[in-house]
Short mmCIF file of C-alpha atoms and ligand atoms in Angstrom, two decimals:
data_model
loop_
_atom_site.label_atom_id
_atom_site.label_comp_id
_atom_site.label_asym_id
_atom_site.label_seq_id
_atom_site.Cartn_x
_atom_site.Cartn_y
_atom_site.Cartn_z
CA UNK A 299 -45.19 -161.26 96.36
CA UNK A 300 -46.20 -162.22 92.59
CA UNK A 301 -44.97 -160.61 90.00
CA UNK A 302 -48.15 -158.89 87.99
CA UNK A 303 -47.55 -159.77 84.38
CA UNK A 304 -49.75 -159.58 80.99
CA UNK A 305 -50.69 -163.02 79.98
CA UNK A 306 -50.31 -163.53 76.33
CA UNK A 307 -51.32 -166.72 74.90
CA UNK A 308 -50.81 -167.64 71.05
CA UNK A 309 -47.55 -165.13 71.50
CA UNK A 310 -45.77 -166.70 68.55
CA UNK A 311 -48.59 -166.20 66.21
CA UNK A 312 -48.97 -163.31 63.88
CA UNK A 313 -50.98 -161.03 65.98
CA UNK A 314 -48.82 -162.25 69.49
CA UNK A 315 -45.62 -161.46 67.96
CA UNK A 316 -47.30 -157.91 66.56
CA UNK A 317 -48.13 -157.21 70.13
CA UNK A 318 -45.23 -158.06 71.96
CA UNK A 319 -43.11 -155.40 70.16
CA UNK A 320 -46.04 -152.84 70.78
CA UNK A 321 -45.90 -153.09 74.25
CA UNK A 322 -41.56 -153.96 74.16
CA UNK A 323 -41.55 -150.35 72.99
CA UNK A 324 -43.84 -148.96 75.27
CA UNK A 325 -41.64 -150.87 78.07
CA UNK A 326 -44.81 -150.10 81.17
CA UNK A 327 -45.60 -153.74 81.45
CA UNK A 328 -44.02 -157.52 82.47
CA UNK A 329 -45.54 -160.40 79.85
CA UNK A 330 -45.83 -163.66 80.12
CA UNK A 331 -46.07 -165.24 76.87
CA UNK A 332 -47.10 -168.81 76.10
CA UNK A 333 -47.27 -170.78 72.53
CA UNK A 334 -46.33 -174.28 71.55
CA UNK A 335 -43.82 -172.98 69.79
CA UNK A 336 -40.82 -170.73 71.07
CA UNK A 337 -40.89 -167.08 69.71
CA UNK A 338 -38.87 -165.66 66.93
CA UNK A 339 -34.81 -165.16 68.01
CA UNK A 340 -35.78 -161.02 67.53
CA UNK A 341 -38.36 -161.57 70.97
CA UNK A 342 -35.75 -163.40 72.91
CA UNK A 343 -35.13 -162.02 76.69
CA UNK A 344 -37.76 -159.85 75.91
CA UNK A 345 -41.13 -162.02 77.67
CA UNK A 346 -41.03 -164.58 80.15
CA UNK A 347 -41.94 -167.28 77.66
CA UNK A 348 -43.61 -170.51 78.46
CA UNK A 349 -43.56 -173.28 75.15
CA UNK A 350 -46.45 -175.06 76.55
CA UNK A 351 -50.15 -175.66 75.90
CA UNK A 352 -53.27 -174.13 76.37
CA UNK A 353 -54.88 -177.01 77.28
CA UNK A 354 -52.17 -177.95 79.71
CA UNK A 355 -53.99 -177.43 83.12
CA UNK A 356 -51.52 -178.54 85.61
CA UNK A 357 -49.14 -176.07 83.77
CA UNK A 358 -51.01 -172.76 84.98
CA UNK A 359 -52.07 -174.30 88.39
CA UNK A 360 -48.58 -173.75 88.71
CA UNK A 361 -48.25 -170.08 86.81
CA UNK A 362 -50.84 -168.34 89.45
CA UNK A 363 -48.49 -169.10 92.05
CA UNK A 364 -45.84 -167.40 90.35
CA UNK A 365 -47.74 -164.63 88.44
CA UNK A 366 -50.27 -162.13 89.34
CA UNK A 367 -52.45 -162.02 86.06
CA UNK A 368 -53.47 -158.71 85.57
CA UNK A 369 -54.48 -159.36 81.67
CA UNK A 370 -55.03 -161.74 79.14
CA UNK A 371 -54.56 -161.27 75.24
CA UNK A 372 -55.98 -164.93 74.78
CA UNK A 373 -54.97 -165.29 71.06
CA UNK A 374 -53.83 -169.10 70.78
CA UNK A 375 -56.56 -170.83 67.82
CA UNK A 376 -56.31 -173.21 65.28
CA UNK A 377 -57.65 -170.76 62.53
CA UNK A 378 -60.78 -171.64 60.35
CA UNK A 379 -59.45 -173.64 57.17
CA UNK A 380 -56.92 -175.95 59.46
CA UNK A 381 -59.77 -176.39 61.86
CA UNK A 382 -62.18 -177.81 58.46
CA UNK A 383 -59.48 -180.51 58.10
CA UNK A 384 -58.83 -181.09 62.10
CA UNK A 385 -62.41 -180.09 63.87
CA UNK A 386 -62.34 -182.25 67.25
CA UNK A 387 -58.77 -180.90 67.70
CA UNK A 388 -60.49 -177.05 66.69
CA UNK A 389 -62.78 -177.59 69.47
CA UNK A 390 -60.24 -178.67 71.67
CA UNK A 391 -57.72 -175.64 71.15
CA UNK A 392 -60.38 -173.15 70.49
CA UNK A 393 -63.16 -173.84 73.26
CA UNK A 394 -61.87 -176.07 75.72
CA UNK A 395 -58.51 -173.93 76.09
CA UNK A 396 -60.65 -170.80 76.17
CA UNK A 397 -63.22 -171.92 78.88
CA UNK A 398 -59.86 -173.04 80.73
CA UNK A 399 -58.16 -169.97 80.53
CA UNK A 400 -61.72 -168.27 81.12
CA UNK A 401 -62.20 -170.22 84.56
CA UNK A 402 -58.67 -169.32 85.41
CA UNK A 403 -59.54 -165.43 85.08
CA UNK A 404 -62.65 -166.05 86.92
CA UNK A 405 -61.00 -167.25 89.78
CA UNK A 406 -58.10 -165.34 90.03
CA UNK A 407 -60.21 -162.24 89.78
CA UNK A 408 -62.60 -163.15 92.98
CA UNK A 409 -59.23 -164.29 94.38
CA UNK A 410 -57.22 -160.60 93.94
CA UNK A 411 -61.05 -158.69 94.59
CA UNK A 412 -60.23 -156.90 91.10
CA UNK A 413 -61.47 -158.21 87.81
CA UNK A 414 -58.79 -159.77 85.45
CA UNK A 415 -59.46 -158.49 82.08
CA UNK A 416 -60.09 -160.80 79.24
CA UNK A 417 -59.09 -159.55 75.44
CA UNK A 418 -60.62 -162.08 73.28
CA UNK A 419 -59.43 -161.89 68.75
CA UNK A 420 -63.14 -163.02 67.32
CA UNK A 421 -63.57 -162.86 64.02
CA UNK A 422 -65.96 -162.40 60.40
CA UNK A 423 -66.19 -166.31 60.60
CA UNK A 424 -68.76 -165.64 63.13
CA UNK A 425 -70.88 -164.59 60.32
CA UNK A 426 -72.44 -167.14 58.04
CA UNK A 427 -74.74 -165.64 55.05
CA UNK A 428 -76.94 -167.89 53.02
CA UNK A 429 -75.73 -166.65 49.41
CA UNK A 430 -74.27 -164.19 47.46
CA UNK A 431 -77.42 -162.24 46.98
CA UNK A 432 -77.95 -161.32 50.76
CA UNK A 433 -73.68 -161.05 51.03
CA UNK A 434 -74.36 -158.10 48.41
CA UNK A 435 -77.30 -156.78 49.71
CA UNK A 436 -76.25 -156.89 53.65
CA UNK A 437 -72.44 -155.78 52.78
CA UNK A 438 -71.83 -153.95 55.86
CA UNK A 439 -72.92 -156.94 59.20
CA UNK A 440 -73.84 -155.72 62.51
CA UNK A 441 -72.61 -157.76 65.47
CA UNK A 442 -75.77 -159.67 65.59
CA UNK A 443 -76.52 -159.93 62.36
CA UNK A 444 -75.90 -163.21 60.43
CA UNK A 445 -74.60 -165.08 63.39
CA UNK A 446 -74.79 -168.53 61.69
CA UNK A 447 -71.55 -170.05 61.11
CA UNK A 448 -70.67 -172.44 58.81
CA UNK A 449 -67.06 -173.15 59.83
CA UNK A 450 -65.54 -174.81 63.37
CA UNK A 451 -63.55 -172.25 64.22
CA UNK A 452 -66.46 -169.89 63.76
CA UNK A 453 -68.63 -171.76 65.48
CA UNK A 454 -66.32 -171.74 68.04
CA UNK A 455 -65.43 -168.14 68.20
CA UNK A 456 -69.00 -167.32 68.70
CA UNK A 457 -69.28 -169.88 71.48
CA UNK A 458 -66.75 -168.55 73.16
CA UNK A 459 -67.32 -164.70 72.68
CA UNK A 460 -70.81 -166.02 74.82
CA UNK A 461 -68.95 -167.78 77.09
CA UNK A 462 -66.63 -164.87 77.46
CA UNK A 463 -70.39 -163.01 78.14
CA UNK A 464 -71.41 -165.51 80.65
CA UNK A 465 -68.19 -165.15 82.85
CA UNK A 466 -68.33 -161.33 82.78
CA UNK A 467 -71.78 -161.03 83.66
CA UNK A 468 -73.63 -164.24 85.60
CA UNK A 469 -70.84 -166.30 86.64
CA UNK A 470 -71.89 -167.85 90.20
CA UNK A 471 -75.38 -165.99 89.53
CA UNK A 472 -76.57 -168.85 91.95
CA UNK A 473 -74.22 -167.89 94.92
CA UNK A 474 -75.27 -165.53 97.58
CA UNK A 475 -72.83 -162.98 97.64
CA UNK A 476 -71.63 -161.58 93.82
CA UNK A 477 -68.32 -162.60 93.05
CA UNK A 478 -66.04 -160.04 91.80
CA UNK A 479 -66.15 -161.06 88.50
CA UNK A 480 -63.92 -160.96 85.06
CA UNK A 481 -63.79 -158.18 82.50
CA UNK A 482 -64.62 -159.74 78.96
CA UNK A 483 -63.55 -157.69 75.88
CA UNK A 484 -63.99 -158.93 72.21
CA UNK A 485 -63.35 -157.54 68.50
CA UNK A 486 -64.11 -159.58 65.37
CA UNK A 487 -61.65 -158.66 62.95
CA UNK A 488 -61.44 -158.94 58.89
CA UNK A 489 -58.74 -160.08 57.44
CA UNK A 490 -55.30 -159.12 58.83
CA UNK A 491 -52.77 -158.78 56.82
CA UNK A 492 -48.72 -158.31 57.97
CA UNK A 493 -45.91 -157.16 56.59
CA UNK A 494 -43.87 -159.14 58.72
CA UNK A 495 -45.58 -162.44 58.64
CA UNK A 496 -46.93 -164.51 56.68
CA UNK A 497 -50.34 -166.18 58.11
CA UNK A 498 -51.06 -170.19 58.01
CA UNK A 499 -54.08 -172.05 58.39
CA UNK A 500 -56.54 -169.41 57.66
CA UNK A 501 -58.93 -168.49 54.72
CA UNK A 502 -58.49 -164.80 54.15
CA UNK A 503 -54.82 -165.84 53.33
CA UNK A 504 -55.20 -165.31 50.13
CA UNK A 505 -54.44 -161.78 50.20
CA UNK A 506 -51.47 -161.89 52.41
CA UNK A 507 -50.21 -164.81 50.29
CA UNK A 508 -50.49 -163.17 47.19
CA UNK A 509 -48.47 -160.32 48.33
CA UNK A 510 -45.53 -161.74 50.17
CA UNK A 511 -45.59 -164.02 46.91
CA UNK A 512 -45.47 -161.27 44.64
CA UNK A 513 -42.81 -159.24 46.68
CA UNK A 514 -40.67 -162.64 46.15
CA UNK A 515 -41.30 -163.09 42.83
CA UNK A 516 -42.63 -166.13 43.33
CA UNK A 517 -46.05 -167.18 40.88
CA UNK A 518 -49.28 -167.51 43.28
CA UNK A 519 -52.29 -168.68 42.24
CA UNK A 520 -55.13 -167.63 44.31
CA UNK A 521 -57.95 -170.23 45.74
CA UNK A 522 -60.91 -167.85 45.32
CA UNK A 523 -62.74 -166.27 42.33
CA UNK A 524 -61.78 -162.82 41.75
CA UNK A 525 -65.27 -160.97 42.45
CA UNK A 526 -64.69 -162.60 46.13
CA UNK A 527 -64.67 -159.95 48.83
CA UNK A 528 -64.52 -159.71 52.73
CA UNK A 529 -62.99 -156.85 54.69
CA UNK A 530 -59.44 -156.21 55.37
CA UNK A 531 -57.15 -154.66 58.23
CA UNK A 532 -53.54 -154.08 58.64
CA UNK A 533 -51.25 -155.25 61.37
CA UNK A 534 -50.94 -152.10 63.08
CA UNK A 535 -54.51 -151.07 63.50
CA UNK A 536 -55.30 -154.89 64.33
CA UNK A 537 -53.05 -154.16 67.47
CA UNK A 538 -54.12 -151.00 67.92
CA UNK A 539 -57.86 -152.06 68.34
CA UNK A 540 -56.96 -154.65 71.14
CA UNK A 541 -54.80 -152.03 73.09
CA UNK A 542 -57.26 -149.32 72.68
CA UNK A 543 -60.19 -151.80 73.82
CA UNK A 544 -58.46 -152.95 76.49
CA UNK A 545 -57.59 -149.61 77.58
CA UNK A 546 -61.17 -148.38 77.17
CA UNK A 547 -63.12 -147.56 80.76
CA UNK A 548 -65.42 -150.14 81.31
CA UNK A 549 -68.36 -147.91 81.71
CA UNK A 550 -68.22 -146.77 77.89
CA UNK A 551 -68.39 -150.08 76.76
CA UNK A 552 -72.02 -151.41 75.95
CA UNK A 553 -71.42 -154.34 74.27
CA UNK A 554 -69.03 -157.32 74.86
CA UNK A 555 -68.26 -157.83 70.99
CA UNK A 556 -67.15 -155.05 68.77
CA UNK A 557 -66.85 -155.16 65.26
CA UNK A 558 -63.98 -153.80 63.70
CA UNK A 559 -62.23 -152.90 60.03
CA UNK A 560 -60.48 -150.93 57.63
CA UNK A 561 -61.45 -151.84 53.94
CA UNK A 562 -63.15 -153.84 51.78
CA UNK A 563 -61.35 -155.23 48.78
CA UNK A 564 -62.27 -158.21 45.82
CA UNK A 565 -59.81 -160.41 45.38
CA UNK A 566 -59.30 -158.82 42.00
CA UNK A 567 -59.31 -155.31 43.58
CA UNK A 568 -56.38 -156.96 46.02
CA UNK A 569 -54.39 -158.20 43.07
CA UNK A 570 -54.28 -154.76 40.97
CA UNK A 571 -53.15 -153.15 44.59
CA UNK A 572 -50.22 -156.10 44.17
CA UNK A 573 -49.16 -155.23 40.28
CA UNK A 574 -49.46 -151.65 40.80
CA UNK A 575 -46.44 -152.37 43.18
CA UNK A 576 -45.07 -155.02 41.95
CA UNK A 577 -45.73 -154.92 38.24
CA UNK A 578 -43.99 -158.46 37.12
CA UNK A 579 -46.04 -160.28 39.44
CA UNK A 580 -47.61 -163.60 38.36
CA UNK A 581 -51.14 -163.96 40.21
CA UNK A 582 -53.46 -166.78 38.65
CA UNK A 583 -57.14 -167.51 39.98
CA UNK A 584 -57.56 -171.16 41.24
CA UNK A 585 -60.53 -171.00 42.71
CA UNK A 586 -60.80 -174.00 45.47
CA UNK A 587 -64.61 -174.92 45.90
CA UNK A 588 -63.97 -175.60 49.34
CA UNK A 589 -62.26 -172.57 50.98
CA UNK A 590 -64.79 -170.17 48.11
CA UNK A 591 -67.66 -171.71 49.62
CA UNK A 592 -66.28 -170.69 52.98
CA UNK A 593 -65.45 -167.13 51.99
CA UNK A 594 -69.04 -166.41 50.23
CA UNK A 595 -70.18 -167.01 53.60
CA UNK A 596 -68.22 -164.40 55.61
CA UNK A 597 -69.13 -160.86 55.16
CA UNK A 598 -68.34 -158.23 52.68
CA UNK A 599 -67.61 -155.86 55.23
CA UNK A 600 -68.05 -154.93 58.93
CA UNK A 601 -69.77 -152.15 60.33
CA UNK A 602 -67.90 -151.00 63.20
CA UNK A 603 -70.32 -148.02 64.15
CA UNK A 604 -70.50 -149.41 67.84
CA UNK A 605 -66.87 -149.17 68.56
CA UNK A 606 -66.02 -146.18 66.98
CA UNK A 607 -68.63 -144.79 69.16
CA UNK A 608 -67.94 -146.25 72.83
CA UNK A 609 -64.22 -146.49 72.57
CA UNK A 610 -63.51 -144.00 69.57
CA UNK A 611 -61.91 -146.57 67.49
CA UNK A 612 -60.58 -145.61 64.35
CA UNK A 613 -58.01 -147.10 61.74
CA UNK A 614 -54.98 -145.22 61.20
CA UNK A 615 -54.69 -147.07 57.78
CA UNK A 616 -57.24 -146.70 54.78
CA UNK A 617 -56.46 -148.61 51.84
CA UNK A 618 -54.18 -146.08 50.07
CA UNK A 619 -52.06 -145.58 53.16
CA UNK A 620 -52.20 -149.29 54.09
CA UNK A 621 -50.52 -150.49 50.56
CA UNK A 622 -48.00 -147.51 50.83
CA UNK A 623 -47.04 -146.39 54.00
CA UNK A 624 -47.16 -149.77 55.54
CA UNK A 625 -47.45 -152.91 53.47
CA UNK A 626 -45.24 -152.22 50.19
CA UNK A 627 -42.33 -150.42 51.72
CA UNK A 628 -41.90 -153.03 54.70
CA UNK A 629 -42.22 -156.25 52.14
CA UNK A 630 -39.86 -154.54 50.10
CA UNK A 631 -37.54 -153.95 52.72
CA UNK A 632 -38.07 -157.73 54.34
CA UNK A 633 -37.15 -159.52 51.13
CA UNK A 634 -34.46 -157.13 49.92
CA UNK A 635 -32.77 -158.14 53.09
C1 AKB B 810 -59.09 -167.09 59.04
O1 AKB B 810 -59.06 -166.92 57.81
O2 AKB B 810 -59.40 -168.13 59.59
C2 AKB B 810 -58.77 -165.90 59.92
C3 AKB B 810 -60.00 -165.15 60.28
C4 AKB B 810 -60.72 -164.38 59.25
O3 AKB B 810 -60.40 -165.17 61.41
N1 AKB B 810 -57.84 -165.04 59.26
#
């Protein structure tokens, strides 16, 4: 018999490596985990892990005979400011590895007669507003408002949040008997922002960056103007909203995409949340044209009104508690050691 596991793909990432050690502590579940890279010496022993690629097709023709795949976190991407330098390769990663994995989850659920369900990370880079005016004016984006990105990986996020769509709902729509089809779940987040970690490649890195720099006492000077702002979440409620959505019963949920957030912050706003705790800190504003132009296109804010309605979803951390109960203490604690 196959083993059932929970596929996680991108494992080694920020968000993978969050996850794993919410579900190692909740010790229910097998995972299979799978990143180019091998995990962190801490996640050892604890996932059967795969280095391999998304893209690699041959390499999970051979994992369904070995695995029952009850789940899949698909969070392997090449995040939005490395995919601006690298956009065929974007494309690649972020659409071709996601229809692959997408097809496999088709299959395997007609195969099994029970849908495999599909938890897809979107994100704000879906989003694309014309100018600062309307970003003020429209701070808080429904799902299907704004939907014109300016970025690859956005573009391909909201490619694949449709393709996720199509899969779910009118895969084989052709065929005369209905197949038994996936289950697609999405949430575009904010910004996330670990304690742990340290993010690469993206372009709300700024406010990560500036803390883990500041917590080091290390200089950073930040790439966007200070009046910049897009919403923010923590780790913990970033996991939390992909285990609560994937826990959710399928007949609450009316949408396939969910936005979802915790606060709002400027760049400036982020920086006086730094000094407050770290008062010696040395945070500059070097605003790169580039990456600014990509963050006055992403939203000021989410509204999130549809998921805290069909699958009560809630943040545990506000700003306040975020920056004290979670981020500041942690940090502290990390670089201490
Ligand atoms: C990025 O900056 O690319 C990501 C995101 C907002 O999806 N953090």
């Amino acid at each position: 018999m196959r083993k059932k596991v929970i596929l996680i793909t991108g494992a080694a990432g920020e968000i993978g490596q969050a996850l794993i050690n919410e579900f190692i502590d909740e010790d229910r579940h097998d995972l299979l985990t799978l990143d180019l890279k091998p995990l962190p010496p801490e996640l050892f022993g604890q996932t059967i892990h795969i280095q391999g690629d998304v893209l690699d097709q041959n390499l999970f023709a051979r994992l369904v005979t070995e695995y029952e795949i009850d789940t899949i976190f698909h969070l392997a991407a090449l995040l939005s400011t490395r995919s601006e330098f690298a956009p065929a390769l974007a494309h690649q990663v972020n659409v071709n590895g996601t229809l692959a994995l997408l097809q496999l989850a088709a299959e395997q659920s007609q195969n099994r007669g029970k849908p495999v369900r599909f938890i897809f990370p979107s994100s704000i880079a879906t989003y694309g507003l014309p100018d600062l005016e309307t970003k003020t004016r429209d701070f808080y984006v429904r799902e299907w408002d704004w939907n014109y990105p300016t970025t690859m990986y956005g573009c391909n996020k909201l490619y694949c949040e449709q393709l996720g769509a199509y899969y779910g709902r009118h895969f084989q729509q052709l065929a005369e008997t209905t197949p038994v089809m996936l289950d697609f779940r999405s949430v575009r987040f904010p910004g996330l922002i670990s304690a742990y970690t340290v993010p690469s490649g993206g372009t709300s890195d700024y406010g990560p960056e500036m803390l883990h720099a500041a917590a080091q006492g290390k200089p950073y000077a930040c790439f966007v103007r200070p009046d910049s702002t897009i919403p923010f979440m923590v780790m913990p409620d970033a996991v939390k909203s992909l285990l609560h959505l994937w826990g959710a019963p399928r007949e609450r949920l009316t949408h396939d995409v969910y936005n979802v957030t915790s606060f709002s912050l400027s760049a400036a706003e982020f920086r006086e949340l730094v000094l407050q705790a770290f008062p010696g800190a040395d945070i500059t504003y070097q605003p790169d044209l580039r990456r600014q132009g990509i963050i006055d296109s992403w939203p000021a804010g989410l509204n999130d009104k549809l998921a805290r309605r069909d699958w009560n979803w809630q943040p545990d951390y506000d700003v306040q508690r975020a920056f004290e109960e979670y981020l500041v203490p942690n940090i502290r604690e990390r670089y201490a050691r």
